[in-house]
Short mmCIF file of C-alpha atoms and ligand atoms in Angstrom, two decimals:
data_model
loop_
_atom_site.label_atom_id
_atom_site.label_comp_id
_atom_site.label_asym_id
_atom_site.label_seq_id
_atom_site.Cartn_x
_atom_site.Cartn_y
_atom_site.Cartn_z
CA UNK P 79 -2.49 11.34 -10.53
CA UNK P 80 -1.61 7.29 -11.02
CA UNK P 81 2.02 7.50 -12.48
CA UNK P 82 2.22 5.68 -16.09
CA UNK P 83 4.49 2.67 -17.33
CA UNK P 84 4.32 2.17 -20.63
CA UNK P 85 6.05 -1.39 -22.23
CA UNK P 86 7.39 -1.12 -25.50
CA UNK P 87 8.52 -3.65 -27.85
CA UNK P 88 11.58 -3.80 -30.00
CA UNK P 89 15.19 -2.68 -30.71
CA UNK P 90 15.90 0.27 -28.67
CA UNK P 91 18.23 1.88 -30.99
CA UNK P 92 15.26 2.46 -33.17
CA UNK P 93 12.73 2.94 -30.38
CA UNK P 94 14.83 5.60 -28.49
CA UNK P 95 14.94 7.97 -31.91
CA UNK P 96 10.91 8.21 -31.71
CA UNK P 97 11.48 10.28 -28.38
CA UNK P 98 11.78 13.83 -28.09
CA UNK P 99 15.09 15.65 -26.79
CA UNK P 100 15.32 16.36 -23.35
CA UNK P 101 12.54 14.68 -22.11
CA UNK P 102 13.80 12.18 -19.82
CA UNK P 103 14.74 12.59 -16.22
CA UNK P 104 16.57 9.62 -15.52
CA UNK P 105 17.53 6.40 -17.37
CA UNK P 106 18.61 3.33 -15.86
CA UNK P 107 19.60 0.49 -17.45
CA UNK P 108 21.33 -3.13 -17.76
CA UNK P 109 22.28 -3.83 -21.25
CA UNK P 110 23.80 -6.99 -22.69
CA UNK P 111 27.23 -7.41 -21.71
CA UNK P 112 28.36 -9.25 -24.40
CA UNK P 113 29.19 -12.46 -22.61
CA UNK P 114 27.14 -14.47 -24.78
CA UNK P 115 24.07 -14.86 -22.59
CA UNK P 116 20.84 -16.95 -24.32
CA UNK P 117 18.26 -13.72 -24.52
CA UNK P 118 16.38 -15.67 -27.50
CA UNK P 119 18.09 -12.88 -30.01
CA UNK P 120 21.99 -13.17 -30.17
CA UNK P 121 22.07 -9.56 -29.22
CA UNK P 122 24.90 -10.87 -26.46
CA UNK P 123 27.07 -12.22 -28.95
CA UNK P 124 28.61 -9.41 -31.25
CA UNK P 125 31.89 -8.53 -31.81
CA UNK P 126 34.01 -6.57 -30.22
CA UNK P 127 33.42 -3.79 -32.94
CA UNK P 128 30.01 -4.25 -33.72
CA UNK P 129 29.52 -4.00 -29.37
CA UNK P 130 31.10 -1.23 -29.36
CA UNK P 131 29.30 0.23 -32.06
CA UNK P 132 26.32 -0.52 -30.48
CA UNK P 133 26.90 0.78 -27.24
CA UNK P 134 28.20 3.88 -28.80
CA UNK P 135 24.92 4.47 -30.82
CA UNK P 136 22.65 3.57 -27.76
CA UNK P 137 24.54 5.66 -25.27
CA UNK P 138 24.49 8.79 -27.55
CA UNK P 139 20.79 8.38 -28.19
CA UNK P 140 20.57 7.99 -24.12
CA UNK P 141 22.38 11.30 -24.03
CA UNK P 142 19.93 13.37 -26.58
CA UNK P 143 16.84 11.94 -24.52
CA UNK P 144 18.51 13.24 -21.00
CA UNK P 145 16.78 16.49 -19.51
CA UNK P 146 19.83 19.24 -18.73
CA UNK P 147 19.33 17.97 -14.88
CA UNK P 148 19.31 14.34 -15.62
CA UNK P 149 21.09 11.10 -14.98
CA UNK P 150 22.30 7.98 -16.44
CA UNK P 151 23.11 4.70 -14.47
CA UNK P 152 24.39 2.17 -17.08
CA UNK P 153 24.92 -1.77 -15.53
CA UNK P 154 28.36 -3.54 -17.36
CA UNK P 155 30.81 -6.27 -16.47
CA UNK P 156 34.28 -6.05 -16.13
CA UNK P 157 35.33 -7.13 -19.47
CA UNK P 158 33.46 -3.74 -21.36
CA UNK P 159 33.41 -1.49 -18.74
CA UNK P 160 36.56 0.67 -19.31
CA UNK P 161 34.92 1.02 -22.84
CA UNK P 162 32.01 2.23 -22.09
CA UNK P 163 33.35 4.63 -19.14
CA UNK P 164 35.43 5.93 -22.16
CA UNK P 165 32.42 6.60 -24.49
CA UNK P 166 30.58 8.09 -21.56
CA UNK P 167 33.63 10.41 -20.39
CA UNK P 168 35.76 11.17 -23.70
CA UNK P 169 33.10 10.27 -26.60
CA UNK P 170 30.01 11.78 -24.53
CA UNK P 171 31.68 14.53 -22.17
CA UNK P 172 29.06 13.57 -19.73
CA UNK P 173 29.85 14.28 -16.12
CA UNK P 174 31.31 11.33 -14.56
CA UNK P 175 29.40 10.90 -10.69
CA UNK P 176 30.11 7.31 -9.18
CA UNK P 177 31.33 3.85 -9.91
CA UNK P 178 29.41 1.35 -8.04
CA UNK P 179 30.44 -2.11 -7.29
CA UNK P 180 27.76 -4.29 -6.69
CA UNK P 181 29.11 -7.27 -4.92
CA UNK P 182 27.60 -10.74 -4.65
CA UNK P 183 28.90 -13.74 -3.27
CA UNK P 184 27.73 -16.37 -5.89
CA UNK P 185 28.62 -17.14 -9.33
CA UNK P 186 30.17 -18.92 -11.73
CA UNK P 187 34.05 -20.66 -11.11
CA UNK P 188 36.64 -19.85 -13.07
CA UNK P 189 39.82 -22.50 -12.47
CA UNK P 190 42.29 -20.01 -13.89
CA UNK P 191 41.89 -16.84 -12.59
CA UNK P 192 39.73 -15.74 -10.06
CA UNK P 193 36.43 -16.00 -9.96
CA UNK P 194 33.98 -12.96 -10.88
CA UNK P 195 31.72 -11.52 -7.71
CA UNK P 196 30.86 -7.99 -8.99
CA UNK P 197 29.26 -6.31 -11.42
CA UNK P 198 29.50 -2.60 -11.56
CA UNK P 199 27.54 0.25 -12.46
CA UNK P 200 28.31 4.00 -13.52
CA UNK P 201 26.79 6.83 -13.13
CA UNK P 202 26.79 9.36 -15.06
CA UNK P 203 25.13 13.04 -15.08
CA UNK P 204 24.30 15.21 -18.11
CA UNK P 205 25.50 18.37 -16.09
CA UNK P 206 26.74 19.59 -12.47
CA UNK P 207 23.07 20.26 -11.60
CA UNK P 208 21.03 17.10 -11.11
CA UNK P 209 18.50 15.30 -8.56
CA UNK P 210 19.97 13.46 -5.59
CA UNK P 211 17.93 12.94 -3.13
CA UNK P 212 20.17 11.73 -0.51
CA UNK P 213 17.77 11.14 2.49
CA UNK P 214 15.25 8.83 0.91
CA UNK P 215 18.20 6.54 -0.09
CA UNK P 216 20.06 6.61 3.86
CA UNK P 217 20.84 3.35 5.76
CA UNK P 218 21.28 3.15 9.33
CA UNK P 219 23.74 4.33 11.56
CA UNK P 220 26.11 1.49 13.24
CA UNK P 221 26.47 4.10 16.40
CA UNK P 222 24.40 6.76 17.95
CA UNK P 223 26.45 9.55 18.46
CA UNK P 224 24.77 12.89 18.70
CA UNK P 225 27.22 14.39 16.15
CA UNK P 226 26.15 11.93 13.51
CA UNK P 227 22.74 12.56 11.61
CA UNK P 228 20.39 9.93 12.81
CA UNK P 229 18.82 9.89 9.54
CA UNK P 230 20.74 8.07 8.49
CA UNK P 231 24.59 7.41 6.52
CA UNK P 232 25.36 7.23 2.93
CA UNK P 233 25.19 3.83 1.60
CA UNK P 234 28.68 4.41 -0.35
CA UNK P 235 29.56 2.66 -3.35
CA UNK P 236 29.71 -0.58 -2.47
CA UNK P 237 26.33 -2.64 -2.30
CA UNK P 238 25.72 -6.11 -1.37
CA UNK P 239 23.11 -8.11 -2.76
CA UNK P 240 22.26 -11.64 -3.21
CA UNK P 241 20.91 -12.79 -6.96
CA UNK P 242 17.08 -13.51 -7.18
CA UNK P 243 17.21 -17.04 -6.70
CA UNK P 244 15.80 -19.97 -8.79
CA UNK P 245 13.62 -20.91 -5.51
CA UNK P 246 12.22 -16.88 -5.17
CA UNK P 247 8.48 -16.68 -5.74
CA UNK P 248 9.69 -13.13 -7.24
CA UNK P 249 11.98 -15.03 -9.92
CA UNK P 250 11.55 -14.71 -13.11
CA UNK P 251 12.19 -16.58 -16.62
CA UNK P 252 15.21 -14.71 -17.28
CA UNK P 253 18.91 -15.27 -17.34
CA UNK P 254 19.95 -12.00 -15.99
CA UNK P 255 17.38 -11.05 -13.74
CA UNK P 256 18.55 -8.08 -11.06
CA UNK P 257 17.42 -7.54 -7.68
CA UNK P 258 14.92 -4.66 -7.00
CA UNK P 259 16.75 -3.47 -4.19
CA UNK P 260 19.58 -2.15 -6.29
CA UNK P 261 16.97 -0.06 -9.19
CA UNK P 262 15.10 1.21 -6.04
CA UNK P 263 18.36 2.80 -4.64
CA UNK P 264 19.05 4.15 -8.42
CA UNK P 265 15.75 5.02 -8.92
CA UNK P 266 15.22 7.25 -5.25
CA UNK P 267 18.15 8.75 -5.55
CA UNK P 268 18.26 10.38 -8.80
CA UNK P 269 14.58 11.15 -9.56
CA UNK P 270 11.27 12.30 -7.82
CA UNK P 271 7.58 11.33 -7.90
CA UNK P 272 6.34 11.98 -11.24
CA UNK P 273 9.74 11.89 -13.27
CA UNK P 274 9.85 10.20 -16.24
CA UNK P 275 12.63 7.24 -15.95
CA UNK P 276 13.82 5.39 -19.19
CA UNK P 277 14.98 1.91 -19.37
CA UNK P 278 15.68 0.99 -23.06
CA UNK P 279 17.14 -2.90 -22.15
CA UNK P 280 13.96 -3.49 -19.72
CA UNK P 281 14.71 -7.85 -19.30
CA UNK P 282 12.19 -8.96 -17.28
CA UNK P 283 11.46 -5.71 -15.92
CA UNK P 284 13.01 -5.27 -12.67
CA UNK P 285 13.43 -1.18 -13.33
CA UNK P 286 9.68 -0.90 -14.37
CA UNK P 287 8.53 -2.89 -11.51
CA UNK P 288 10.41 -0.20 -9.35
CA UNK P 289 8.75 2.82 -10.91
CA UNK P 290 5.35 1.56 -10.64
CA UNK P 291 5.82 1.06 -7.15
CA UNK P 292 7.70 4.40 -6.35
CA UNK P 293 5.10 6.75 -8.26
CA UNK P 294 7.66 7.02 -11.58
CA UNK P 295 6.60 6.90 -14.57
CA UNK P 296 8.30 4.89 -16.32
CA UNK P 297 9.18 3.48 -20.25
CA UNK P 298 10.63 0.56 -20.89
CA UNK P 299 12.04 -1.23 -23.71
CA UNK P 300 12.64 -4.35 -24.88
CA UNK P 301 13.64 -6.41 -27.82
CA UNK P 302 12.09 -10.30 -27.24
CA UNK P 303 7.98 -10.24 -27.43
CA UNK P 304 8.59 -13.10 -24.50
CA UNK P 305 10.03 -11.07 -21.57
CA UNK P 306 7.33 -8.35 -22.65
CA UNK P 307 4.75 -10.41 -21.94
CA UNK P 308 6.63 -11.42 -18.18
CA UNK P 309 7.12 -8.03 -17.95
CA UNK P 310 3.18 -7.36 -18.64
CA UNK P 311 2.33 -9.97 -15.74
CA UNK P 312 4.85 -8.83 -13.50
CA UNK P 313 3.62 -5.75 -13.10
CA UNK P 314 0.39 -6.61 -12.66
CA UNK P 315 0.73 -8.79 -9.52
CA UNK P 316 -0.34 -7.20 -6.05
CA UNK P 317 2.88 -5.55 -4.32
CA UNK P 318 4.29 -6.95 -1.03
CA UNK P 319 7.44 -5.17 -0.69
CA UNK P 320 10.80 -5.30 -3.21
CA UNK P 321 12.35 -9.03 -3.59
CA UNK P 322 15.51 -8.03 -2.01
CA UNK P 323 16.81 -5.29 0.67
CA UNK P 324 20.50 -4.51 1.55
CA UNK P 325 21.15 -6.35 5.08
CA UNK P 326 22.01 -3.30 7.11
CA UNK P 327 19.03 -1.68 6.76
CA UNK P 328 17.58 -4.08 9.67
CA UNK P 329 20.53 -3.16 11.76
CA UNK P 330 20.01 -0.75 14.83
CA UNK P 331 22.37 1.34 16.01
CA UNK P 332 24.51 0.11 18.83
CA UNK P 333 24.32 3.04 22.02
CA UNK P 334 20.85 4.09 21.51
CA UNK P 335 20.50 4.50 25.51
CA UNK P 336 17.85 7.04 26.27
CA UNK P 337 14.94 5.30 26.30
CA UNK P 338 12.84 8.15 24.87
CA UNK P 339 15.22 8.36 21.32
CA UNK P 340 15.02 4.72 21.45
CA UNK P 341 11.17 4.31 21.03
CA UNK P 342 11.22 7.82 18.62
CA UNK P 343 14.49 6.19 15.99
CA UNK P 344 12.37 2.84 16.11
CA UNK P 345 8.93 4.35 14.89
CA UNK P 346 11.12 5.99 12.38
CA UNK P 347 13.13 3.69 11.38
CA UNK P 348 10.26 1.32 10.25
CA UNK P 349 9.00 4.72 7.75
CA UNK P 350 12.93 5.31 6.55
CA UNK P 351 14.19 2.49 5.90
CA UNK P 352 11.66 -0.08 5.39
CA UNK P 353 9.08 1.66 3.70
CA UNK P 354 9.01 -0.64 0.57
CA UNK P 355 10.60 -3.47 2.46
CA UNK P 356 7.63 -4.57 4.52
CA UNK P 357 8.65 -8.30 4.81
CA UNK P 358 11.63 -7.16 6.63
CA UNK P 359 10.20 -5.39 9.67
CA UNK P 360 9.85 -8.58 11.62
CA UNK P 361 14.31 -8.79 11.43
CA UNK P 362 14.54 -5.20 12.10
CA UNK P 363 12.44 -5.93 15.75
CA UNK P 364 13.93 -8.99 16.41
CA UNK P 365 17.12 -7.12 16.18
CA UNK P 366 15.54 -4.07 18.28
CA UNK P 367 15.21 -6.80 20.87
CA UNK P 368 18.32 -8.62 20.84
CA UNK P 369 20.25 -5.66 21.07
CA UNK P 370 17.75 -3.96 23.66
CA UNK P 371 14.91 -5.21 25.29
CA UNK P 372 12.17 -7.38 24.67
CA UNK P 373 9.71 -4.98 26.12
CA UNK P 374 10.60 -2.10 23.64
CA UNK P 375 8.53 -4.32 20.64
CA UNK P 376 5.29 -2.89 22.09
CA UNK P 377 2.16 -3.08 20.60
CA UNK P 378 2.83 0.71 20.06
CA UNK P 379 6.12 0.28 17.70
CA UNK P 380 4.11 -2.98 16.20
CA UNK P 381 1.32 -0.50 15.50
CA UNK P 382 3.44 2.14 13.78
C1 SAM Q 1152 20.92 -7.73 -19.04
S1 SAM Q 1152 19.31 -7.96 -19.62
C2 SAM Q 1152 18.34 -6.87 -18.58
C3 SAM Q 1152 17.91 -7.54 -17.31
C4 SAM Q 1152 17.01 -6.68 -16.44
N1 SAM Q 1152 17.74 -5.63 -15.80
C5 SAM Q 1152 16.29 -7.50 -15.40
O1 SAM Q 1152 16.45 -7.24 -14.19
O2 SAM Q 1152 15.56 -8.41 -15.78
C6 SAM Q 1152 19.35 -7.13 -21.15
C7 SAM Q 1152 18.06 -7.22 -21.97
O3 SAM Q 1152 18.20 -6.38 -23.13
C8 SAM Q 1152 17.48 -6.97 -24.20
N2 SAM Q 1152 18.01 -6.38 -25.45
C9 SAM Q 1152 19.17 -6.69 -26.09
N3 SAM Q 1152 19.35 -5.90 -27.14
C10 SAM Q 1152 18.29 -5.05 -27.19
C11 SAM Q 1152 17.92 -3.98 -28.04
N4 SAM Q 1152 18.68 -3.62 -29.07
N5 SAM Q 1152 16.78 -3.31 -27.78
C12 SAM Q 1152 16.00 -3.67 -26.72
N6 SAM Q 1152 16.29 -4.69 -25.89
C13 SAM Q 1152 17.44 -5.36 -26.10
C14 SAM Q 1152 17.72 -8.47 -24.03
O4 SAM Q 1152 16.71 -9.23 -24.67
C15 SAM Q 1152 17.73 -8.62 -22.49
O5 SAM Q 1152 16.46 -9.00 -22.01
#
């Protein structure tokens, strides 16, 4: 069956209350940081009390609408984060899991201090049972060894991606736009076909894009009637592949000498790694034929 996304406008903290307990398997979000970004609505401009507050009230809600076996990935900036780790942790008693560092190499210059080139994101279970579905979220191995599992490594917490550029065909009108490529690794990981995956601070709908295209379903909120509508065309245009991938998933492992793994990791490779990420097969041989030989981009591999 077609998996569902359903849009929905308005404040979340309201929205959120009209859904029943439990009945979320995942929610992944990226609220306002409070750094006084222009989303039409002041909602990035509170302070520090009435943020708190909010985040607080939002993150409890986010808590009643988790499934025993769910997960919460929340986006923040440095300046909030220890708060809302502390509402999660002490507040919440949810079960801390990772703190991710997204790292970018662009951004704005500060001239006393130094200049900010993460965000991070936590994640959060409701309990010590939850999805993780480590193998559809692998990269590649830098070596083949034949102790280490060819299916791939863990992609840590660390992960590198560019912004969505002003010059992207995939940009959109919105100051805080993310890149797919980190939602689909949030979004793999910690649900399966057919879950339903909550994002109650939906922007221009990078998360929702995401589920359609992973068979989630998917609800998303959001409080200007302007991004809904992007959000509306967005997910109806035809899908080529995710707007961004993390660089090493074109890489081929160095030592890959028998000729017969060779041609088998290369076939597979192209259905692990770059199943959404069609656009960046092309890199992946090139580097298949750099590394090796010309000859091993058959019209075989090309076919596969
Ligand atoms: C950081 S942006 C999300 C960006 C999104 N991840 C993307 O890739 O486009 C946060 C969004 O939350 C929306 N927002 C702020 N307060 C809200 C509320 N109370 N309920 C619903 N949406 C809200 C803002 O309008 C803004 O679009």
């Amino acid at each position: 069956m077609a998996n569902k996304i359903s849009i929905i406008k308005g404040n979340c903290l309201e929205l959120m209350k009209t859904l029943d307990d439990e009945s979320i398997d995942l929610i992944v979000t990226d609220p306002p940081y409070n750094l006084s970004k222009d989303y039409g609505n002041g909602t990035d401009s509170l302070t520090k009390d009435e943020y708190l507050d909010f985040s607080y009230n939002w993150l409890k809600e986010a808590k009643r609408l988790l499934k025993p076996t769910g997960t919460l990935y929340v986006f923040m900036g440095v300046r909030y984060i220890s708060y809302i780790y502390s509402i999660l942790d002490c507040d919440l008693s949810l079960v801390f899991n990772s703190w991710i560092t997204w790292a970018y190499t662009q951004g704005i210059g500060k001239t006393k201090g130094f200049s900010p080139r993460h965000d991070d994101i936590l994640m959060f279970t409701k309990s010590d049972e939850f999805t993780f579905n480590l193998d559809d979220i692998r990269i590649p191995q830098k070596y083949y060894r034949s102790v280490n599992n060819m299916r791939g490594a863990n992609p840590g917490n660390v992960w590198e991606f560019s912004h969505i550029h002003y010059c992207q065909t995939s940009r959109q009108n919105h100051p805080t736009q993310k890149p797919e490529a980190l939602f689909e690794r949030m979004i793999l990981a910690s649900s399966n076909s057919g879950d339903m995956v909550l994002d109650p601070f939906c922007g221009s709908g990078t998360s929702m894009r995401v589920c359609q295209q992973t068979n989630r379903n998917g609800i998303g909120m959001e409080i200007n009637p302007d991004y809904i509508k992007q959000i509306n065309n967005r997910l109806a245009l035809p899908f080529n592949g995710f707007d961004s991938i993390d660089e090493r998933m074109t890489r081929i492992p160095n030592d890959l000498k028998d000729e017969n793994i060779r041609k088998e990791y290369v076939n597979n490779h192209i259905n692990w790694f770059l199943k959404n990420h069609p656009e960046a097969k092309n890199k992946f041989l090139q580097s298949v034929a750099e590394k090796y030989s010309p000859t091993l981009i058959t019209k075989h591999i090309l076919d596969n």
